[in-house]
Amino acid sequence: MDQQPAASWPARTALVCYGSETGNAQDVAEELGRIAERLHFSTHVCDLNSTLLKVDLPKYDFFAVAISTTGQGDLPANARFFWTALRSIRLRHDQLKEVRFATFGLGDSSYPKFNFAHRKLHNRLLQLGAQPFIDKGEADEQDPEGLESSFLPWSQLFREQLIKLYPLPPGIDPLPEQAFLEPRWTLSLARDRPPPQNPPPAKARGKKPARANVTIQRNYDPDVLPITDSHVATLENNVRLTPGEHEQDVRHLTFSLSEHLDYGPGDVLTIYPTNFPEDIDELISLMNWSSVADEPLLFEPSEPLEHGAQHPPALASILKNYTKLTLRSLLTNHLDIVSIPRRSFFVMMAHFTNDHDQKERLLEFADPQSLQDLYDYTTRPRRSILEVLQEFHTVKLPWKWAATLLPAIRGRQFSIASGGSLKTTPDGGTRVELLVAIVKYRTVIKRIRQGVCTRYLASLNPGQKLSVMIEDGGLHVLKAEVEKPVVMIGPGTGVAPMRSIIHERAAWAEEQNRRTTAPDLLFFGCRSEKADYFFRDEWERLHGDWRLDVYTAFSRDQKQKIYVQDRIRAASNRIFHLLHFRSGLVYVSGSSGNMPKAVRAALVHVAETGGDMKPDEAEAYISMMEREGRYKQETW
């Protein structure tokens, strides 16, 4: 970094970690890292699983965490190994007494266990004697003003506390937020790198740290992204289920994998999309990168590897698998140019324009006092990074820093819609089915928006191969509970994991020669019976084969709109009987926001009506089901 602290005083070090499912917590951690960098801390940012509890935490001046909550109060996958180590009974109650820490949680208040992963992580650190230097902060995904409205004031307090606890020596000042932090890793032309020479004998080597180039490790299929720990899937079918004239394009996709991979109901398929060529061509032209777009590149550290810089970014482990890395392949496959830019992106852009008016406008958007203006310009109209760069056309980003100035494309998770006998191909491989709504809509500024991953999926043809991962979901459906009846609420594409549950429970029952003594209930809602009543024929067959009763709510087929919560209220006595007298289970999936809250309120009504309870007793009853794991939801 530029303006490093003087060598005459001891180095200050910071460890900033994240537990992130979709990338938001990682974004927060990286911003905290930049705050620490500007206070002259040598800072390392990484996922929690990359951190050794007893080794890493005590050796840094402070430890900060940004973590999201997934599923039923679970930690993200890249934080679970760390959490297991943190829970060890072998740890002393004062194990972390020398550790100063700060935590920030990201949650969704439509879930019962809002920010639960963050809170239990924070409390466990306290139990082990760690010392917080700031009250824990939290953000709510349902906040209409976005993440920044919660994070920004907390991050300012975070900075103030660090200045107070770790005062800088005379003559050394904090770097202002507008100061540009030069990326530690950079792209360079492979042809400019001299050919490797034999290293000198060990005795002749000096102590100066070596530079580490990311070079070619192995060949890979050029049609498949080299994603670490991923599997190659082949698309077998990509069928539109809704009529062509219907406002929503919903696809039923089927994938096959050659190896046998087991998965359970509620699990997810993570897909890594790519950008479209026309968008990449536009960006390359806009940034004046055409002359280097197809040249072979290396991704390497910009300084000798020492302190935090010896830890390569996650992207480095992926790029090393390319036989020929180019700027075009990097932009196409790994950098997200259609996501909504964060406030820090505007700060960064201001460094790369000589136009006074555009620089001034960029800094206005970056001003903490202008959050509403930033929200109205970016989040509300869903304006993308590419569109922002088109509008601020005098901004010219250096291509050598593209891999760090632009955010990485993150995998998108989709609930798996297959289970039981649908999980296996005829040759013993793995079969995975998805039900996906293609995101395409017109914004308040009359522009068409498309989801980066669903747009990618809609374009795929049978036979195409892609990188995927099968990961645990949050519903945690158990084979041991196959005899208990279930009440499933899955409107729209939320029916996907319910289909998986139904087929898996049928297979479990056949395997064990057991089945429920009462029927399972599925509450499904959509706009129109004719347009988007997904898997109708299946439900009719399963009504007899698996004692499945389906309650439908077609919101647009009559004058008065009807939703799944209305059908739940109407069936209160039957539902309460299954839940109370048969120890039944509730699963909810679909869009986050109003639906889960409306469904929960309807189930409270079920307890009031079916159980003849007072309102506070009914609320306590549903809360008890949540604590016991009998009420679970997975929304997106």
XYZ file of C-alpha atoms in Angstrom:
636
model
C 0.000 0.000 0.000
C 1.097 3.570 -0.489
C 1.941 5.764 2.517
C 3.007 2.902 4.710
C 3.800 3.682 8.365
C 7.346 4.539 9.269
C 9.671 1.661 10.014
C 10.785 3.282 13.273
C 7.715 2.136 15.188
C 6.304 -1.387 15.591
C 4.090 -2.788 12.841
C 0.364 -2.892 13.614
C -1.561 -5.939 12.429
C -5.243 -6.695 11.919
C -7.141 -9.862 11.052
C -10.530 -9.342 9.398
C -12.580 -12.461 8.680
C -15.915 -13.234 7.108
C -18.497 -15.971 7.043
C -20.409 -15.347 3.835
C -22.952 -17.262 1.776
C -23.795 -14.771 -0.971
C -20.828 -12.394 -0.698
C -22.380 -9.547 1.298
C -20.489 -10.349 4.497
C -17.277 -10.634 2.476
C -17.923 -7.148 1.068
C -18.334 -5.817 4.619
C -15.122 -7.524 5.751
C -13.187 -6.058 2.845
C -14.448 -2.580 3.710
C -13.381 -3.082 7.345
C -10.003 -4.157 6.012
C -9.704 -0.929 4.046
C -10.552 1.084 7.160
C -7.759 -0.707 9.030
C -5.342 -0.185 6.130
C -5.995 3.545 6.220
C -5.071 3.502 9.910
C -1.745 1.899 8.964
C -2.537 -1.651 10.052
C -0.999 -4.454 8.043
C -4.281 -6.215 7.359
C -5.214 -9.718 6.338
C -8.768 -10.422 5.118
C -9.916 -14.028 4.729
C -12.792 -16.413 5.411
C -13.147 -17.788 8.938
C -12.308 -21.341 7.888
C -8.827 -20.140 6.851
C -8.141 -18.950 10.395
C -6.449 -21.064 13.046
C -8.085 -20.164 16.324
C -5.179 -20.611 18.728
C -2.461 -19.574 16.279
C -3.851 -16.632 14.327
C -6.103 -14.704 16.701
C -3.540 -13.923 19.435
C -0.834 -12.709 17.049
C -2.872 -9.814 15.603
C -3.576 -6.537 17.375
C -7.276 -6.996 16.778
C -9.722 -9.405 15.177
C -12.883 -8.306 13.309
C -15.642 -10.498 11.869
C -18.474 -9.933 9.431
C -20.869 -12.880 9.295
C -24.238 -13.701 7.786
C -26.846 -16.152 9.012
C -28.172 -18.943 6.788
C -30.998 -21.445 7.061
C -32.242 -22.063 10.573
C -29.722 -19.859 12.345
C -26.748 -21.632 10.763
C -23.279 -20.309 9.981
C -22.169 -20.077 6.330
C -20.147 -23.013 5.048
C -16.904 -21.008 5.005
C -17.226 -20.355 8.749
C -18.259 -23.762 10.086
C -14.787 -25.252 10.650
C -13.854 -22.188 12.670
C -17.096 -22.458 14.661
C -16.381 -26.118 15.427
C -12.956 -25.160 16.763
C -14.463 -22.294 18.759
C -16.944 -24.641 20.441
C -14.307 -27.135 21.573
C -14.682 -28.105 25.220
C -10.894 -28.190 25.468
C -10.690 -24.405 25.289
C -10.130 -22.618 28.590
C -12.610 -19.961 29.682
C -9.825 -17.374 29.298
C -8.362 -18.840 26.097
C -8.827 -15.585 24.164
C -8.321 -13.058 26.940
C -5.605 -11.292 24.943
C -7.817 -10.900 21.868
C -9.591 -7.642 21.067
C -12.458 -8.087 18.657
C -15.416 -6.548 16.845
C -18.310 -8.270 15.064
C -20.911 -7.229 12.505
C -23.821 -9.466 11.522
C -25.956 -9.600 8.388
C -29.394 -11.153 8.701
C -32.940 -11.260 7.397
C -35.687 -10.360 9.847
C -38.215 -12.482 7.936
C -36.446 -15.487 9.510
C -37.243 -16.450 13.115
C -33.548 -16.660 14.030
C -32.559 -13.207 12.840
C -28.772 -12.731 12.943
C -28.536 -15.870 15.084
C -25.153 -17.008 13.717
C -23.649 -13.616 14.483
C -25.014 -13.515 18.004
C -23.840 -16.961 18.988
C -20.376 -16.312 17.508
C -20.125 -13.026 19.411
C -21.280 -14.648 22.656
C -18.847 -17.539 22.310
C -15.929 -15.120 21.874
C -17.050 -13.406 25.085
C -17.221 -16.765 26.900
C -13.598 -17.423 25.967
C -12.463 -14.113 27.427
C -12.079 -12.068 24.222
C -12.529 -8.334 24.718
C -14.908 -6.407 22.430
C -13.763 -2.873 21.671
C -17.118 -1.856 20.148
C -20.717 -3.017 20.551
C -21.719 -5.591 17.980
C -23.402 -4.223 14.859
C -26.197 -5.759 12.792
C -27.880 -5.176 9.442
C -31.246 -6.393 8.165
C -31.709 -7.486 4.564
C -35.300 -6.257 4.778
C -34.178 -2.696 5.532
C -35.599 -0.607 2.668
C -32.563 1.691 2.784
C -30.129 -1.169 2.266
C -27.104 -2.488 4.101
C -25.210 0.812 4.133
C -27.768 2.484 6.414
C -26.746 0.135 9.257
C -23.156 -0.590 8.353
C -21.924 2.926 7.658
C -22.595 4.443 11.127
C -21.229 1.313 12.806
C -18.082 1.380 10.649
C -17.493 5.011 11.591
C -17.588 4.045 15.288
C -15.300 1.124 14.461
C -12.753 3.545 12.981
C -13.031 5.969 15.898
C -12.421 3.197 18.423
C -9.347 1.979 16.569
C -7.899 5.495 16.541
C -8.544 5.756 20.276
C -7.110 2.339 21.156
C -4.162 2.443 18.751
C -3.004 6.077 18.516
C -0.599 6.867 15.726
C 2.825 8.330 16.559
C 3.559 11.998 15.905
C 3.958 12.777 12.227
C 1.806 9.827 11.072
C -1.786 10.613 10.137
C -4.657 8.319 9.116
C -5.133 8.110 5.383
C -8.401 9.818 4.376
C -11.164 7.729 2.863
C -10.504 9.388 -0.480
C -6.909 8.122 -0.463
C -6.469 5.326 -2.980
C -5.208 2.016 -1.585
C -3.195 0.409 -4.318
C -4.151 -3.265 -4.768
C -1.665 -5.819 -3.469
C -2.187 -8.160 -6.412
C -1.981 -7.021 -10.010
C -2.289 -8.294 -13.551
C 0.741 -8.128 -15.827
C 1.516 -9.167 -19.368
C 3.050 -12.628 -19.457
C 5.295 -11.601 -22.368
C 6.894 -8.924 -20.158
C 7.999 -11.532 -17.626
C 11.504 -12.867 -18.280
C 11.787 -16.636 -18.575
C 12.405 -18.380 -15.249
C 16.025 -19.122 -14.370
C 17.478 -21.773 -12.156
C 17.446 -20.492 -8.557
C 20.799 -19.902 -6.861
C 21.987 -22.455 -4.303
C 20.235 -22.181 -0.956
C 23.298 -20.656 0.773
C 23.479 -17.830 -1.750
C 19.892 -16.763 -1.369
C 19.194 -13.586 0.499
C 16.451 -13.036 3.038
C 14.399 -10.779 0.817
C 10.984 -12.391 0.244
C 10.401 -13.783 -3.193
C 7.712 -12.696 -5.614
C 5.078 -15.326 -6.251
C 3.624 -15.572 -9.767
C 0.403 -17.434 -10.440
C 1.529 -19.775 -13.203
C -0.011 -22.665 -15.025
C -0.707 -25.687 -12.827
C -2.787 -27.992 -15.023
C -4.916 -28.121 -18.138
C -8.652 -27.650 -17.875
C -11.694 -27.977 -20.116
C -11.927 -24.550 -21.799
C -15.733 -24.814 -21.828
C -15.969 -25.283 -18.059
C -14.930 -22.748 -15.438
C -12.064 -23.989 -13.229
C -13.891 -23.515 -9.904
C -12.203 -25.112 -6.888
C -14.079 -28.172 -5.508
C -16.756 -27.938 -8.204
C -18.217 -30.692 -10.379
C -18.951 -30.736 -14.088
C -22.658 -30.964 -14.876
C -24.283 -31.477 -18.269
C -27.573 -29.769 -19.026
C -30.084 -32.382 -20.184
C -33.234 -30.259 -20.472
C -34.140 -26.576 -20.300
C -37.918 -26.365 -20.605
C -40.073 -23.288 -20.190
C -43.132 -24.241 -18.116
C -45.093 -21.007 -18.440
C -46.793 -19.969 -21.708
C -44.827 -17.679 -23.999
C -47.264 -14.833 -23.457
C -47.115 -15.136 -19.666
C -45.292 -12.322 -17.875
C -42.979 -14.715 -16.005
C -40.569 -17.133 -17.705
C -40.096 -20.152 -15.421
C -37.734 -22.959 -16.418
C -37.530 -26.603 -15.416
C -33.865 -27.554 -15.808
C -32.368 -31.024 -15.513
C -28.641 -31.664 -15.040
C -26.626 -34.859 -14.948
C -23.266 -35.511 -13.302
C -21.183 -38.580 -14.095
C -20.235 -39.240 -10.473
C -22.683 -40.288 -7.753
C -23.245 -37.444 -5.284
C -25.766 -37.780 -2.510
C -27.914 -34.848 -1.509
C -30.968 -34.347 0.622
C -34.211 -32.404 0.421
C -33.637 -28.703 0.883
C -30.076 -28.817 -0.457
C -28.985 -26.346 -3.120
C -27.155 -26.374 -6.434
C -24.629 -23.553 -6.763
C -24.135 -22.348 -10.321
C -21.368 -20.046 -11.528
C -22.664 -17.809 -14.327
C -20.669 -15.944 -16.923
C -21.125 -12.486 -18.387
C -22.437 -12.024 -21.896
C -19.951 -11.200 -24.715
C -21.730 -7.983 -25.689
C -21.368 -6.623 -22.127
C -17.682 -7.538 -22.038
C -17.074 -5.918 -25.425
C -18.769 -2.749 -24.196
C -16.643 -2.576 -21.036
C -13.384 -3.273 -22.884
C -14.159 -0.532 -25.388
C -15.292 1.894 -22.682
C -12.104 1.391 -20.632
C -9.781 1.459 -23.676
C -8.558 -2.062 -22.936
C -8.806 -3.454 -26.472
C -5.046 -3.629 -27.047
C -4.498 -5.981 -24.089
C -7.868 -7.769 -23.931
C -6.592 -11.015 -25.474
C -2.975 -10.965 -24.332
C -1.785 -13.722 -21.939
C -1.643 -12.411 -18.367
C -0.216 -13.274 -14.969
C -1.838 -12.464 -11.630
C 0.833 -11.685 -9.066
C 1.560 -9.693 -5.889
C 2.630 -6.116 -6.452
C 5.067 -6.162 -3.520
C 7.317 -8.730 -1.855
C 5.254 -11.162 0.194
C 5.379 -10.249 3.847
C 2.958 -9.660 6.707
C -0.651 -9.922 5.461
C 0.344 -9.863 1.824
C 1.599 -13.426 1.848
C -2.009 -14.599 1.697
C -3.157 -14.649 -1.940
C -6.757 -13.623 -2.702
C -9.291 -16.365 -3.384
C -9.314 -15.493 -7.074
C -5.628 -16.403 -7.370
C -6.326 -20.088 -6.681
C -8.847 -20.126 -9.546
C -6.838 -18.173 -12.088
C -3.829 -20.439 -11.697
C -5.824 -23.189 -13.449
C -5.965 -21.309 -16.742
C -3.658 -22.426 -19.537
C -4.068 -18.938 -20.991
C -5.459 -16.229 -18.727
C -6.557 -13.116 -20.611
C -8.365 -9.974 -19.562
C -11.343 -11.047 -21.664
C -11.586 -14.478 -20.007
C -11.185 -12.881 -16.581
C -13.993 -10.394 -17.240
C -16.230 -12.998 -18.837
C -15.915 -15.673 -16.215
C -14.969 -14.105 -12.891
C -15.693 -10.376 -12.510
C -19.189 -9.084 -11.832
C -19.876 -6.045 -13.988
C -23.677 -6.123 -13.697
C -24.039 -6.042 -9.907
C -25.074 -2.887 -8.050
C -21.956 -0.919 -7.035
C -21.305 -0.206 -3.362
C -20.426 3.211 -1.967
C -16.718 2.314 -1.884
C -16.819 1.782 -5.665
C -17.657 5.465 -6.168
C -14.760 6.482 -3.922
C -12.467 4.346 -6.051
C -13.811 5.608 -9.393
C -13.115 9.227 -8.437
C -9.380 8.462 -8.587
C -9.542 7.555 -12.261
C -11.119 10.585 -13.883
C -9.662 13.990 -14.710
C -13.082 15.488 -15.301
C -13.821 17.900 -12.450
C -17.608 17.670 -12.680
C -17.719 13.867 -12.793
C -15.202 13.558 -9.975
C -17.275 15.922 -7.841
C -20.468 13.964 -8.553
C -18.792 10.645 -7.706
C -17.580 12.009 -4.373
C -21.069 13.319 -3.641
C -22.448 9.796 -4.042
C -19.650 8.490 -1.794
C -20.408 11.033 0.944
C -21.832 9.287 4.053
C -24.360 12.122 4.292
C -25.724 11.271 0.829
C -26.860 7.686 1.386
C -30.373 8.427 0.144
C -29.008 9.920 -3.085
C -26.795 6.864 -3.560
C -29.733 4.523 -2.906
C -31.934 6.400 -5.394
C -29.189 6.256 -8.029
C -28.084 2.629 -7.585
C -30.279 0.281 -5.549
C -33.714 1.639 -6.381
C -33.283 1.446 -10.186
C -30.899 -1.537 -9.877
C -28.219 0.369 -11.823
C -25.237 -1.876 -12.620
C -21.504 -1.272 -12.470
C -21.362 -1.312 -16.264
C -24.108 1.292 -16.522
C -22.441 3.509 -13.923
C -19.180 3.347 -15.876
C -21.076 4.198 -19.061
C -22.598 7.260 -17.425
C -19.309 8.349 -15.831
C -17.562 7.778 -19.137
C -14.423 9.745 -18.266
C -13.493 7.139 -15.628
C -10.766 4.867 -17.001
C -9.841 2.007 -14.692
C -6.313 0.547 -15.103
C -6.595 -2.926 -16.563
C -3.771 -4.184 -14.331
C -6.048 -3.709 -11.287
C -9.272 -5.027 -12.817
C -9.194 -8.219 -10.722
C -9.308 -6.252 -7.474
C -11.222 -3.089 -8.431
C -14.171 -5.059 -9.825
C -16.069 -7.496 -7.571
C -15.903 -11.222 -8.177
C -18.830 -13.145 -9.636
C -20.242 -15.284 -6.857
C -22.038 -18.557 -7.334
C -25.831 -18.390 -7.148
C -27.700 -20.979 -5.112
C -30.900 -22.636 -6.312
C -33.054 -24.986 -4.261
C -32.999 -28.464 -5.732
C -36.385 -29.716 -6.936
C -35.561 -33.431 -7.194
C -35.518 -36.162 -4.577
C -35.914 -39.907 -4.119
C -35.872 -41.818 -7.406
C -35.404 -38.560 -9.328
C -31.845 -38.144 -7.969
C -30.137 -40.879 -9.985
C -29.456 -41.239 -13.702
C -29.947 -44.624 -15.421
C -26.170 -45.188 -15.456
C -25.751 -44.496 -11.726
C -24.742 -40.868 -11.951
C -26.415 -37.918 -10.282
C -29.502 -36.144 -11.532
C -30.418 -32.661 -10.308
C -33.555 -30.732 -11.218
C -34.227 -27.026 -10.685
C -37.274 -24.806 -10.970
C -36.036 -21.309 -11.805
C -37.860 -18.041 -12.429
C -35.922 -16.016 -15.006
C -35.387 -12.561 -13.534
C -36.389 -9.887 -16.033
C -38.253 -6.697 -15.216
C -38.515 -2.994 -15.963
C -37.167 -0.588 -13.343
C -38.424 2.792 -12.186
C -36.202 4.392 -14.846
C -37.860 2.211 -17.534
C -34.819 0.022 -18.159
C -34.950 -3.743 -18.531
C -33.076 -5.628 -15.805
C -32.059 -9.271 -15.954
C -30.575 -11.502 -13.292
C -26.984 -12.359 -14.156
C -27.415 -16.062 -13.384
C -30.965 -16.662 -14.576
C -30.168 -14.854 -17.831
C -27.213 -17.208 -18.179
C -29.361 -20.277 -17.425
C -32.032 -19.244 -19.897
C -29.406 -19.100 -22.647
C -28.068 -22.629 -22.065
C -28.824 -25.442 -24.505
C -28.964 -29.189 -23.770
C -25.525 -30.726 -23.903
C -23.698 -27.701 -22.506
C -21.400 -28.292 -19.536
C -20.904 -26.024 -16.549
C -19.298 -25.939 -13.108
C -21.625 -26.582 -10.181
C -21.493 -27.432 -6.499
C -24.071 -29.295 -4.415
C -24.264 -27.751 -0.951
C -26.267 -28.214 2.226
C -29.471 -26.239 2.493
C -31.182 -25.008 5.611
C -34.292 -27.181 5.918
C -32.532 -30.218 7.461
C -35.230 -32.771 6.618
C -34.634 -36.013 8.562
C -35.265 -39.619 7.563
C -36.127 -40.422 11.189
C -39.175 -38.148 10.902
C -40.696 -39.909 7.899
C -43.745 -41.046 9.911
C -44.585 -37.509 10.997
C -46.934 -35.592 8.691
C -45.617 -32.397 7.117
C -47.297 -29.147 6.207
C -45.428 -27.576 3.284
C -45.939 -23.999 2.119
C -44.190 -23.221 -1.167
C -45.729 -20.579 -3.432
C -44.251 -20.016 -6.881
C -40.788 -21.497 -7.368
C -40.744 -22.048 -3.601
C -42.388 -25.370 -4.432
C -39.000 -26.677 -5.660
C -37.641 -27.869 -2.277
C -41.140 -29.141 -1.383
C -41.074 -31.391 -4.429
C -37.688 -32.677 -3.256
C -39.100 -33.340 0.230
C -42.143 -35.173 -1.126
C -40.161 -37.512 -3.385
C -37.450 -38.120 -0.788
C -39.943 -38.962 1.956
C -41.717 -41.339 -0.408
C -38.413 -43.122 -1.096
C -37.557 -43.265 2.622
C -40.976 -44.707 3.442
C -40.637 -47.384 0.772
C -37.124 -48.226 1.948
C -38.258 -48.609 5.563
C -41.692 -49.982 4.715
C -43.147 -47.133 6.755
C -45.340 -44.182 5.921
C -47.218 -41.434 7.676
C -50.505 -42.284 9.314
C -51.901 -38.969 8.081
C -51.582 -37.233 4.708
C -48.979 -34.566 3.996
C -50.307 -31.132 3.043
C -48.882 -28.866 0.334
C -50.003 -25.253 0.089
C -49.105 -23.885 -3.329
C -49.809 -20.439 -4.714
C -49.302 -18.772 -8.086
C -50.934 -16.199 -10.341
C -53.009 -18.469 -12.556
C -54.008 -22.121 -12.632
C -53.495 -22.274 -16.395
C -50.192 -20.376 -16.538
C -48.020 -21.395 -13.577
C -49.486 -24.324 -11.660
C -46.194 -26.224 -11.599
C -46.095 -30.055 -11.429
C -49.900 -30.321 -11.382
C -49.971 -33.812 -12.909
C -47.428 -35.002 -10.346
C -49.480 -33.763 -7.416
C -52.595 -35.500 -8.735
C -50.708 -38.787 -9.021
C -49.102 -38.429 -5.609
C -52.464 -37.713 -4.037
C -53.179 -41.414 -4.358
C -49.663 -42.847 -4.182
C -48.381 -40.824 -1.238
C -51.498 -39.404 0.416
C -50.606 -35.884 -0.583
C -53.309 -33.225 -0.336
C -52.694 -30.001 -2.241
C -54.307 -26.671 -1.371
C -54.011 -24.121 -4.177
C -54.252 -20.340 -4.193
C -54.475 -18.748 -7.664
C -54.219 -15.049 -6.901
C -55.302 -13.655 -10.294
C -58.041 -16.129 -11.304
C -60.831 -14.286 -9.492
C -61.709 -10.731 -8.585
C -60.538 -11.064 -4.976
C -56.902 -12.115 -4.661
C -56.283 -15.328 -2.741
C -52.905 -16.281 -1.269
C -51.499 -19.324 0.517
C -52.008 -17.686 3.923
C -55.748 -17.486 3.168
C -55.867 -21.215 2.423
C -53.932 -21.924 5.631
C -56.440 -19.974 7.725
C -59.333 -21.784 6.078
C -57.808 -25.176 6.976
C -56.969 -24.230 10.581
C -58.613 -27.192 12.307
C -57.009 -29.788 10.046
C -53.564 -28.208 10.245
C -53.646 -27.873 14.021
C -54.659 -31.513 14.373
C -51.632 -32.607 12.334
C -49.233 -30.300 14.177
C -50.474 -30.847 17.711
C -51.777 -34.403 17.871
C -49.507 -35.981 15.212
C -46.314 -33.980 16.011
C -46.366 -32.607 12.479
C -43.667 -30.445 10.873
C -43.868 -27.170 8.933
C -41.620 -26.232 6.003
C -41.837 -22.835 4.281
C -39.950 -21.747 1.163
C -40.172 -19.023 -1.431
C -39.613 -15.286 -1.674
C -38.424 -13.493 1.443
C -40.189 -10.397 2.691
C -43.931 -10.396 3.221
C -44.723 -14.027 2.407
C -42.924 -15.706 5.348
C -44.362 -13.179 7.793
C -47.883 -13.614 6.411
C -47.563 -17.414 6.570
C -46.328 -17.291 10.157
C -49.224 -15.021 11.145
C -51.615 -17.491 9.504
C -50.099 -20.353 11.522
C -50.534 -18.341 14.713
C -54.185 -18.045 13.662
C -54.235 -21.845 13.195
C -53.155 -22.270 16.811
C -55.725 -19.723 17.990
C -58.607 -21.244 16.046
C -57.733 -24.924 15.896
C -56.245 -25.017 19.405
C -58.694 -22.600 21.018
C -55.754 -20.501 22.285
C -55.442 -16.863 23.242
C -53.237 -14.750 20.915
C -50.226 -14.787 23.253
C -50.600 -18.548 23.791
C -50.776 -19.131 20.024
C -47.654 -17.006 19.471
C -45.833 -18.976 22.174
C -46.922 -22.242 20.540
C -45.465 -21.327 17.140
C -42.291 -20.022 18.817
C -41.974 -23.381 20.578
C -42.221 -25.173 17.223
C -39.429 -22.966 15.875
C -37.183 -23.738 18.863
C -37.860 -27.467 18.541
C -36.988 -27.447 14.841
C -40.532 -28.314 13.792
C -41.004 -25.028 11.911
C -38.339 -24.301 9.291
C -38.112 -21.895 6.403
C -35.787 -21.276 3.474
C -36.438 -18.062 1.587
C -34.549 -15.971 -0.935
